[in-house]
Coordinates of C-alpha atoms and ligand atoms in Angstrom, one line a residue:
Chain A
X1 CA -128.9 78.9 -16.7
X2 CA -131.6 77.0 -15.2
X3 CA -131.4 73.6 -12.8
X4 CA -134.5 71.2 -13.5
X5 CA -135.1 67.8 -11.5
X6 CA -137.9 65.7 -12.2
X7 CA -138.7 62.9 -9.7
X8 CA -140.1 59.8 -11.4
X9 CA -141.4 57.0 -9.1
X10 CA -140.2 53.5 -10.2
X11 CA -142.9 51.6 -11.1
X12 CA -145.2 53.4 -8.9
X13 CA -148.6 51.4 -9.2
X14 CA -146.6 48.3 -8.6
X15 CA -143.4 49.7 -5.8
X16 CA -147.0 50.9 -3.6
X17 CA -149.1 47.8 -3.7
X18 CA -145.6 45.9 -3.3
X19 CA -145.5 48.1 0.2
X20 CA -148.8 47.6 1.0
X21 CA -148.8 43.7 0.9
X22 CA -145.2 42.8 2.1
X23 CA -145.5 39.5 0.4
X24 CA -145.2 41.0 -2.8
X25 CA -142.0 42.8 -2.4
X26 CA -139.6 41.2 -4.6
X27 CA -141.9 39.2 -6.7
X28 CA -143.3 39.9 -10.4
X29 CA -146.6 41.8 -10.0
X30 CA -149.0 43.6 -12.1
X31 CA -151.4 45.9 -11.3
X32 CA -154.8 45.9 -13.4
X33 CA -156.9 48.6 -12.9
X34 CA -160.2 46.4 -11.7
X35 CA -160.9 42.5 -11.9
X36 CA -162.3 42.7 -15.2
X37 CA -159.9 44.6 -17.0
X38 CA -157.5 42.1 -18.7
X39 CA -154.4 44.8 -19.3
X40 CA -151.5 45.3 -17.0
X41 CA -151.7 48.9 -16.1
X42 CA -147.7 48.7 -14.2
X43 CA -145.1 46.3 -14.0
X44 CA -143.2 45.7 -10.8
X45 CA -139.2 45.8 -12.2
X46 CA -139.4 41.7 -11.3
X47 CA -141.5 41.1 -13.9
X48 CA -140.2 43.7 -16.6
X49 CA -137.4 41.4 -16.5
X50 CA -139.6 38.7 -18.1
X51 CA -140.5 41.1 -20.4
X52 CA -143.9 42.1 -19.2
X53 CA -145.0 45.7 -20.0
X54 CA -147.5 48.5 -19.9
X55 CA -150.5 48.0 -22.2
X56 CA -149.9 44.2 -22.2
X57 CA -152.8 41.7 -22.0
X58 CA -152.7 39.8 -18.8
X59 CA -153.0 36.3 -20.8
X60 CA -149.5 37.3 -23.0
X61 CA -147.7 38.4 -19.7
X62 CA -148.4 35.0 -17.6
X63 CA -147.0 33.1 -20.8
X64 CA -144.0 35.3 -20.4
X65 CA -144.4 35.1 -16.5
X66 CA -146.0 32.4 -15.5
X67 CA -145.2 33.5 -11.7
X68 CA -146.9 36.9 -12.0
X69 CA -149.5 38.0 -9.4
X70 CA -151.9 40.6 -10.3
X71 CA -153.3 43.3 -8.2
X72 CA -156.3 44.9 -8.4
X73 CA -155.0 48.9 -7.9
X74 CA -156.7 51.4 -6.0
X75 CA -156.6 55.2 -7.4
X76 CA -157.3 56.5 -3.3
X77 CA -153.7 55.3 -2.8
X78 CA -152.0 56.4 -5.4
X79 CA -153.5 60.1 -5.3
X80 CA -152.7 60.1 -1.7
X81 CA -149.4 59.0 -1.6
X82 CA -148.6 61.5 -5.3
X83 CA -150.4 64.5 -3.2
X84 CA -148.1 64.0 -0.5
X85 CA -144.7 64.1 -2.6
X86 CA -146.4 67.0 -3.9
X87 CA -146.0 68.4 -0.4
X88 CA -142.3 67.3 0.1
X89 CA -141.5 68.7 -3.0
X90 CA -142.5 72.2 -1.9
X91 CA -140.2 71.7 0.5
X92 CA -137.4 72.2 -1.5
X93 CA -138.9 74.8 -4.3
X94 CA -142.1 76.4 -4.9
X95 CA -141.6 75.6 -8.4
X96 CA -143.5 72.4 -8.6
X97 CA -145.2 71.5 -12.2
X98 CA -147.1 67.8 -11.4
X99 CA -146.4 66.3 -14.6
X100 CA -148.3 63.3 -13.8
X101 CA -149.5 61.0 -11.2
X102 CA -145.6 60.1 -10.6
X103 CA -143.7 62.5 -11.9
X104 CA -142.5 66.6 -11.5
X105 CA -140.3 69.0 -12.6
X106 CA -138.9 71.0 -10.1
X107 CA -137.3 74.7 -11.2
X108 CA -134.7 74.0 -8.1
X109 CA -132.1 76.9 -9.7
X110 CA -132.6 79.3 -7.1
X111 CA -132.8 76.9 -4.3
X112 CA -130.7 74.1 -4.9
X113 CA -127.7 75.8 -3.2
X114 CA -129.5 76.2 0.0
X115 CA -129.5 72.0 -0.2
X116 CA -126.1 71.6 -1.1
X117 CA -126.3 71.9 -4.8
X118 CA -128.5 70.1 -7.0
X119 CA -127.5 66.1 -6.5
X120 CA -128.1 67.1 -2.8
X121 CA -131.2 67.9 -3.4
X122 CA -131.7 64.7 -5.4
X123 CA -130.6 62.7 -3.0
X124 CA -132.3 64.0 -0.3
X125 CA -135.8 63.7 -1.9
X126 CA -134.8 59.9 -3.2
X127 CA -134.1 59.4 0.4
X128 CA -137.1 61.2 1.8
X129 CA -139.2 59.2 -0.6
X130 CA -138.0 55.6 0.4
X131 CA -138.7 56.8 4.2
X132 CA -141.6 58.1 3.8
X133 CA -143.7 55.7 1.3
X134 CA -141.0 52.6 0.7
X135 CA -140.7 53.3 -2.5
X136 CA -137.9 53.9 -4.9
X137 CA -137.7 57.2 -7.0
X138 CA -135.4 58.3 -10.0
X139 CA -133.7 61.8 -10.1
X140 CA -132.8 62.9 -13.8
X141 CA -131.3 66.5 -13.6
X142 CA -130.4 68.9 -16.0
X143 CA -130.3 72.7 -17.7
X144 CA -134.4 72.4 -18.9
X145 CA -137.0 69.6 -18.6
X146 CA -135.8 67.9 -21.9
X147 CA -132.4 67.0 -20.8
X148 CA -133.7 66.1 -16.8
X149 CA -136.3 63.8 -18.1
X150 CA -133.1 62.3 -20.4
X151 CA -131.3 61.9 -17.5
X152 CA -133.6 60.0 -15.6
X153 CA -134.5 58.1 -18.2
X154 CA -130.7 57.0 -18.5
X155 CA -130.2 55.5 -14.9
X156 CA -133.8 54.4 -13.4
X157 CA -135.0 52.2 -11.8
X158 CA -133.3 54.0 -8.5
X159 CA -130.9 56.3 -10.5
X160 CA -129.6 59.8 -9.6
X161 CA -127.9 61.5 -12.8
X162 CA -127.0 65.1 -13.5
X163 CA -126.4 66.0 -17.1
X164 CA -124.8 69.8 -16.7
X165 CA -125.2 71.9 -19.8
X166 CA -121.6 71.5 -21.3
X167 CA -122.6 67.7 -21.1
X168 CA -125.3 67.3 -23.1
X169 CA -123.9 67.6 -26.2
X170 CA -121.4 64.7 -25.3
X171 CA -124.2 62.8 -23.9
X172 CA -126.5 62.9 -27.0
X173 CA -124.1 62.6 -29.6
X174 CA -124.9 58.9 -30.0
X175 CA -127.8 58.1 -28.5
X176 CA -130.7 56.2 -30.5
X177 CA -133.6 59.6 -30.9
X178 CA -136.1 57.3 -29.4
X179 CA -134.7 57.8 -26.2
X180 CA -135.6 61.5 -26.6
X181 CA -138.9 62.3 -24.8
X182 CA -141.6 63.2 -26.8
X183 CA -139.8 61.0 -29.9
X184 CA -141.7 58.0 -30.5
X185 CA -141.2 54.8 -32.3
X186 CA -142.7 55.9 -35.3
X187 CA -141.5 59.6 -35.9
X188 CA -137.9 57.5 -34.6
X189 CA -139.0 55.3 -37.7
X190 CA -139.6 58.4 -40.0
X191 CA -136.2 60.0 -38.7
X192 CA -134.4 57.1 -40.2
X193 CA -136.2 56.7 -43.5
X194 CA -133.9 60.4 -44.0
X195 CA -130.5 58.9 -42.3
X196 CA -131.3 59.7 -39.0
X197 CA -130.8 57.5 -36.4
X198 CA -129.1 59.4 -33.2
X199 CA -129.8 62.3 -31.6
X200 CA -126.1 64.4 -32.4
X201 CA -128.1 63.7 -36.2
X202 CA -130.9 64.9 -35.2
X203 CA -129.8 68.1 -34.1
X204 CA -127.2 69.2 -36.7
X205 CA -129.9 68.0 -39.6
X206 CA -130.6 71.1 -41.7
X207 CA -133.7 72.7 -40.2
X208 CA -135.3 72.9 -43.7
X209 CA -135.1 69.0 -44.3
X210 CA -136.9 68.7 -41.1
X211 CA -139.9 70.9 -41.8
X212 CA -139.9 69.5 -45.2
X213 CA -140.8 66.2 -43.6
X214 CA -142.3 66.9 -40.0
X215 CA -143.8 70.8 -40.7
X216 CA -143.9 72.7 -37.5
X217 CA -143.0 69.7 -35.5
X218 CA -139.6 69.7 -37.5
X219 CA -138.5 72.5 -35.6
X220 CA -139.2 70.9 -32.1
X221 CA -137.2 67.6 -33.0
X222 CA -134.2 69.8 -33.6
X223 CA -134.2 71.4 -31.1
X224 CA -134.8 68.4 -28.9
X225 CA -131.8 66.7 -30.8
X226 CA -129.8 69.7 -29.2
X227 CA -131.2 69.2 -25.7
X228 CA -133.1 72.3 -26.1
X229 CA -136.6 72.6 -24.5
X230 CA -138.0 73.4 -28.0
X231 CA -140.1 77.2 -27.3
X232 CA -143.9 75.9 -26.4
X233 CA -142.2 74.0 -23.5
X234 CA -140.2 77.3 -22.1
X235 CA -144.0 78.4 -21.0
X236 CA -143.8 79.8 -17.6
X237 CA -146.9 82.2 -17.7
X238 CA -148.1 80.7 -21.2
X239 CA -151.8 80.0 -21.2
X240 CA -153.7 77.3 -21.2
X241 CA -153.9 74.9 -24.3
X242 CA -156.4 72.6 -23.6
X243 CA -158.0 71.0 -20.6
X244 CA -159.4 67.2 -21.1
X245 CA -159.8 64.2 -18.9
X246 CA -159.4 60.4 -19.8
X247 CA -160.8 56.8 -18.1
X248 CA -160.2 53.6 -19.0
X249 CA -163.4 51.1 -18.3
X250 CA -163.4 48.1 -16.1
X251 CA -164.6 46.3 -19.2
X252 CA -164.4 47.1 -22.6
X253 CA -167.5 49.0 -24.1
X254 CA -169.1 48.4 -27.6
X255 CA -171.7 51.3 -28.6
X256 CA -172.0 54.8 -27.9
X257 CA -174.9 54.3 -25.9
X258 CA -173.0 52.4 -24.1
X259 CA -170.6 55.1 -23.0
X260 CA -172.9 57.9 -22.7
X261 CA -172.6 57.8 -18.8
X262 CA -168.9 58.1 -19.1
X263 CA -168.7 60.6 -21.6
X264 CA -171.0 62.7 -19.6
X265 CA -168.6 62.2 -16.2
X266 CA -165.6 63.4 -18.3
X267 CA -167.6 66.3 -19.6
X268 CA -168.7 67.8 -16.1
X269 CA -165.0 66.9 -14.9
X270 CA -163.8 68.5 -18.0
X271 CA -166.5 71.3 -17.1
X272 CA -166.2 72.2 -13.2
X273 CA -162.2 72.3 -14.1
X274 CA -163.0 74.9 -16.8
X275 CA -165.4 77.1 -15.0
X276 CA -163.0 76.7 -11.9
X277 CA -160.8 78.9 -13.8
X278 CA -162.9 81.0 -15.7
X279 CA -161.8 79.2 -19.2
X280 CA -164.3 77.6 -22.0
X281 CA -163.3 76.0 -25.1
X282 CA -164.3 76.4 -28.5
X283 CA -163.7 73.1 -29.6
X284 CA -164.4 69.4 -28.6
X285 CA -162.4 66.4 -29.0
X286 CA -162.7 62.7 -28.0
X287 CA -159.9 60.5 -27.5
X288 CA -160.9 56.7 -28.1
X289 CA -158.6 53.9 -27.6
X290 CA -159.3 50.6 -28.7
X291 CA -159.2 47.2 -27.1
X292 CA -156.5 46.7 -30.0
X293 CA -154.8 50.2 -28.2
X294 CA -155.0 51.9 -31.6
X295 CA -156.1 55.3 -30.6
X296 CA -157.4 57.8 -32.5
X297 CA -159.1 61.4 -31.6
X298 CA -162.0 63.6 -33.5
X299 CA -162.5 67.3 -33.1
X300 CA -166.0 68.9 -33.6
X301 CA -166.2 72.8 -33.1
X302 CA -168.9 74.7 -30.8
X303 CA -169.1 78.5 -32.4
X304 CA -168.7 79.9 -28.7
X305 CA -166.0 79.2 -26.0
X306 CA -168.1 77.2 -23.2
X307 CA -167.6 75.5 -20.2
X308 CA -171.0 73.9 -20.2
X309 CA -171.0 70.2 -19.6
X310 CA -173.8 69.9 -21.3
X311 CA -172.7 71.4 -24.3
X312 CA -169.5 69.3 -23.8
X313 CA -171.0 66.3 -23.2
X314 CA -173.7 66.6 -26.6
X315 CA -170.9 67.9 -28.6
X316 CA -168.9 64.8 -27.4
X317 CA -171.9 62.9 -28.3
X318 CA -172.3 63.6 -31.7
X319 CA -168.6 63.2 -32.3
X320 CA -168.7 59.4 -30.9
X321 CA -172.0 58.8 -32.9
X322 CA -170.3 59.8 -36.2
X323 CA -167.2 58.2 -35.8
X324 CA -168.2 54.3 -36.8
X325 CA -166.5 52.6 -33.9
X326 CA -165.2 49.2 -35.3
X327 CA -163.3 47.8 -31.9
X328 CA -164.7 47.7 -28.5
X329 CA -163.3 50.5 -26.8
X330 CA -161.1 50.4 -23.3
X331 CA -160.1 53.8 -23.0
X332 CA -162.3 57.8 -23.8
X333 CA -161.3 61.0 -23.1
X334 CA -163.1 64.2 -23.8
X335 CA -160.2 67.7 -24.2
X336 CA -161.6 71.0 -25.2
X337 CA -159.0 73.3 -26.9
X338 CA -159.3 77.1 -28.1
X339 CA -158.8 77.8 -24.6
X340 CA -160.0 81.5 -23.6
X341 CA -161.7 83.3 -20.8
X342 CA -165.6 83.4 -20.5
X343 CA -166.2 84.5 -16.8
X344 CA -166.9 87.8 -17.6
X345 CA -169.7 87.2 -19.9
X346 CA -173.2 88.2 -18.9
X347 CA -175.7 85.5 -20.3
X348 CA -178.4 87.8 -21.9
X349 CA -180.9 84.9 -22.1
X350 CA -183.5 83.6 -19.3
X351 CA -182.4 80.0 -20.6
X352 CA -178.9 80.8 -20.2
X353 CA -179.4 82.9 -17.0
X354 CA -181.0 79.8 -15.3
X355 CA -178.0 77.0 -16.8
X356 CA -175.1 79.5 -15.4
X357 CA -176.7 79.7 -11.9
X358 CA -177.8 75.9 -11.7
X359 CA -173.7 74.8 -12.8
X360 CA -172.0 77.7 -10.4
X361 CA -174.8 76.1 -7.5
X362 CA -173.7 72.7 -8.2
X363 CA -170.0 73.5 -8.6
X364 CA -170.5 75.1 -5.0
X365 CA -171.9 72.4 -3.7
X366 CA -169.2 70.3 -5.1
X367 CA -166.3 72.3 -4.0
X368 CA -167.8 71.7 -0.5
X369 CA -168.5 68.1 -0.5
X370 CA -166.1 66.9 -2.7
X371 CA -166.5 66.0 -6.4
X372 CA -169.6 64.2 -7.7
X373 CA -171.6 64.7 -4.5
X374 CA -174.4 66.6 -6.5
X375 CA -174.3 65.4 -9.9
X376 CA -175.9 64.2 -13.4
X377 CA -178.0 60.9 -12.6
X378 CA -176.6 59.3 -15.2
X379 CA -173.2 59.5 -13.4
X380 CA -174.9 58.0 -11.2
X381 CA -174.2 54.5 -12.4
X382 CA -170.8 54.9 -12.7
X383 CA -169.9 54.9 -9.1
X384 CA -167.3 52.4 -9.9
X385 CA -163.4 53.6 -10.1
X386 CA -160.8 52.5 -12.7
X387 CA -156.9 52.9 -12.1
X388 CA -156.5 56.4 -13.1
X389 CA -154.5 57.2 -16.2
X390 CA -150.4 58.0 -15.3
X391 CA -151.5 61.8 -16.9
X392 CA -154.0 62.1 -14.1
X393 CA -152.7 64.9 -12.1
X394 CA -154.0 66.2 -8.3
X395 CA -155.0 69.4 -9.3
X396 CA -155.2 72.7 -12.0
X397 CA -155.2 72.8 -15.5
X398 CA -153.1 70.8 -17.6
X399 CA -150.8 72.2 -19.7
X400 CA -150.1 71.2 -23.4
X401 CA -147.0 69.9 -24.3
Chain B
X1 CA -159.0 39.5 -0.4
X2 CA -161.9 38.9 1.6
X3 CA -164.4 42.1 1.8
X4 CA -165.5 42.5 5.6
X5 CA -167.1 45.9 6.2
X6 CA -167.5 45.7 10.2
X7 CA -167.3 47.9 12.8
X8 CA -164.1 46.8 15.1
X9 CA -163.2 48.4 18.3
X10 CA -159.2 49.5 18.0
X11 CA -156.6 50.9 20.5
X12 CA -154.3 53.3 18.6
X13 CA -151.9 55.6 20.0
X14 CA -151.6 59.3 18.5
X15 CA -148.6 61.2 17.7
X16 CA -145.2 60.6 17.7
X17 CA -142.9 60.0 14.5
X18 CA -145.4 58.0 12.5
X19 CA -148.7 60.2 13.7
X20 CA -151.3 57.5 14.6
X21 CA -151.1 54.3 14.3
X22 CA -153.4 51.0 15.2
X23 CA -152.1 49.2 18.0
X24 CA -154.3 46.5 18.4
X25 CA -158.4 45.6 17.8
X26 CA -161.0 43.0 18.1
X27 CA -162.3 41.1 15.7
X28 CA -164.6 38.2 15.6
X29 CA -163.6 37.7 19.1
X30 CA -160.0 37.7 18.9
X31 CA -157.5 40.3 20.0
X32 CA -155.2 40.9 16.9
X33 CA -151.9 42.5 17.3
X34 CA -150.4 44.8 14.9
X35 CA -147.0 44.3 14.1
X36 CA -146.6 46.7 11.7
X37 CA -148.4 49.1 9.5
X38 CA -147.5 48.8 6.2
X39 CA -149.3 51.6 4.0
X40 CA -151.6 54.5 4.9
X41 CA -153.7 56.8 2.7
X42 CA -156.7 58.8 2.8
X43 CA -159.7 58.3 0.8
X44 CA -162.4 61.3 0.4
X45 CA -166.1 60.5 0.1
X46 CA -167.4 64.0 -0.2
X47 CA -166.3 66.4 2.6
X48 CA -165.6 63.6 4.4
X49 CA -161.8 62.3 4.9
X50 CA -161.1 58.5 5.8
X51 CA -157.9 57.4 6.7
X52 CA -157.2 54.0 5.8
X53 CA -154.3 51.7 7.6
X54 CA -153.1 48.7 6.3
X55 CA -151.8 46.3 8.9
X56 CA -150.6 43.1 9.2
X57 CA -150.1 41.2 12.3
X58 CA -147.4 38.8 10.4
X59 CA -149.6 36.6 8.1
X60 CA -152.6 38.4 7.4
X61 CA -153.2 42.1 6.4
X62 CA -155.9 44.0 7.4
X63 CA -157.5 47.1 5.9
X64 CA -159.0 49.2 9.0
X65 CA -160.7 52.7 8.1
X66 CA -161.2 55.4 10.8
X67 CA -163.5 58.2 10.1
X68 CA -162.6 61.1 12.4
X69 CA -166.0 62.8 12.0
X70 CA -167.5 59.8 14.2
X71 CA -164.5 58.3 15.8
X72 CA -165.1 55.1 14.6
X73 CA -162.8 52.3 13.0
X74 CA -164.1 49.8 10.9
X75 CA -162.8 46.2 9.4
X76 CA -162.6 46.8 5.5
X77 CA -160.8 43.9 4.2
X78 CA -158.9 40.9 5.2
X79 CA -156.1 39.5 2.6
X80 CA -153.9 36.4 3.9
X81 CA -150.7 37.3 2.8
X82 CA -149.7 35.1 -0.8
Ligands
MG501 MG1 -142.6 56.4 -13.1

């Protein structure tokens, strides 16, 4: 049997500025991510208790707070401070996955007796974390990711929950499927259309009903229903799905054109990250998220596996031209998926010959001086930082869920 | 916030619990006391590696950025505390 813990910051945009600037501690604050973006990117807990949230436009939450101060957020800090919990986490298992910019899973089963079992160790990080950085973190505990991430979502802000194995059951039996990570609103919606409304439902429903109605993804909501970690997410050694990155502007954008400088940013990020590891992708997709937050994605496949940005970025170019954008657009990412290995290949091409050795000289250079130093001139332009999607993570591939 | 950007001369002291830490600095021709730093973090512009302090000397909080490749501080920003 396995021991997971995932650490969850509370709030974490909004617990650092509010340790930064002590006259915000203990009033309601929202970040933004620059002082043209209009959307609250994190809510301190003061002002969730007005009811302001994630997403929500900054004109709605003043109605609903009219006290709310909002900071302008700053990625440096919060990649710092998330690198550095990286570091303490180590401390106590060299299992670390970074699930996000504020959260990990630590495998702490062969460990967590060398802290004194595994609320010890929760406690000790939650304390670590508040000495450290100020800041308040939740511990959620359990048998496999599903059931850790449950039981921090159970007791934060500041909570410290173990759900043991011969718990879980008991523990989901009645619980709403929404609270089940991974189960959103809608698919909650779907659930209940066919009777199903908790998760002790959910996991005793006959597995044929579900893929009736959900396909392959029927399979994974039982199992989460049981507190299972449905198979894709028992990984450990499993390869690579996909590898994208995402921004949000400082203002909203209207045409293509408009984004092209971006889209080609998140292609050579996309890029370097690949040919870091020796992986291309067959196939492109770009994420776009309205103003609206209605998000949609379109795939567009590129015969070969290639970590070539420019074959990204084009790619990613003819997608967004095709796809009749009818919102101004606040958020794009650009993924490529049918992950597999290209390092080995020899191009047999001048042309290709000369593009392999100009990218592995400007990776080289970049590795040096940091990211960006040599780049694209029309990255050039876009010097300026948003707050960095909660996905973001410090470093690697990502994972797919 | 106010954006400054100056050079500032700073007495810090090194090591210790909390590493290094700003002590004290001059600024438009006043000595300003730190009474506590409140948030540090590093911020990479290519291979180099700022660390950035934010202090506040009760009222105001300062953002002071020290490069250790010239050993220089420098005034970022100035924010009077809401
Ligand atoms: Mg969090």
């Amino acid at each position: 049997m396995r021991t997971m813990l995932l650490v969850d910051m509370d709030a974490f945009f909004a617990s650092v500025e509010q340790r930064r600037n002590p006259a915000l501690r203990g009033r309601p604050i929202g970040v933004i991510g620059s002082d043209h973006r209009t959307v609250i990117t994190t809510a301190s807990y003061e002002a969730r208790r007005y009811g302001v949230k994630t997403g929500m436009n900054i004109y709605e939450a003043k109605r609903l707070c009219p006290g709310l101060v909002l900071v302008i957020g700053d990625n440096d800090r919060y990649i710092h401070t998330s690198e550095a919990l990286k570091d303490l986490y180590l401390r106590y298992t060299p299992e670390v996955e970074i699930y996000s910019v504020d959260e990990a899973f630590l495998d702490i089963t062969g460990s967590c007796h060398l802290f004194g079992g595994p609320l010890e160790v929760g406690r000790r990080i939650k304390e670590e974390v508040k000495g450290l950085f100020g800041i308040n973190a939740t511990v959620g505990i359990g048998p496999n990711r599903v059931v850790a991430k449950l039981a921090a979502e159970l007791s934060k802000p500041d909570g410290l929950r173990w759900i043991k194995a011969e718990e879980v059951e008991g523990v989901l039996a009645d619980l709403p499927t929404e609270m089940l990570w991974g189960v959103g609103r809608r698919v909650s919606e779907r659930l209940r259309a066919i009777g199903i409304t908790r998760c002790g439902e959910l996991g005793r429903a006959p597995a044929g009903l579900l893929r009736a109605r959900f396909g392959i993804v029927g399979e994974r909501l039982k199992a989460l229903g049981q507190g299972r970690e449905p198979e894709a997410r028992d990984r450990c050694g499993e390869g690579v799905r996909s590898i994208g990155h995402s921004t949000t502007f400082p203002r909203d954008l209207c045409s293509p054109a408009e984004m092209e400088g971006w889209i080609l940013r998140l292609s050579e990020m996309v890029g370097s990250r690949a040919r870091r590891h020796g992986l291309g992708g067959r196939t492109v997709s770009v994420v776009v998220r309205y103003r609206s937050f209605e998000t949609f994605s379109r795939r567009k496949g590129m015969g070969q596996a290639t970590n070539d940005t420019h074959r990204i970025f084009h790619t990613a170019m003819d997608i967004l031209n095709s796809a009749g954008l009818k919102e101004p657009v606040r958020l794009l990412g650009v993924v490529i998926s049918g992950i597999e290995p290209v390092s080995g290949q020899v191009p047999i091409f001048e042309e290709q010959r000369r593009r392999a050795a100009l990218l592995e000289a400007v990776d080289g250079v970049n590795r040096r001086h940091g990211p960006f130093t040599l780049t694209w001139a029309p990255c050039l332009k876009r010097l300026r930082k948003g707050v960095i999607a909660p996905a973001w993570r410090p470093s690697g591939v990502r994972r797919s869920l | 916030m106010t954006m400054v950007d100056e050079p500032v001369a700073v007495i810090a002291s090194f090591g210790g619990r909390g590493g290094m830490r700003p002590l004290r600095f001059r600024w438009n021709g006043r000595v300003i006391h730190v009474k506590g730093v409140t948030y540090r973090w590093v911020r990479r512009e290519g291979s180099r590696r700022l660390h950035l302090f934010s202090v506040t000397d009760g009222g105001t909080l300062y953002s002071l950025c020290f490069d250790p490749a010239g050993l220089s501080w420098r005034l970022e920003a100035v924010e009077t505390e809401i």
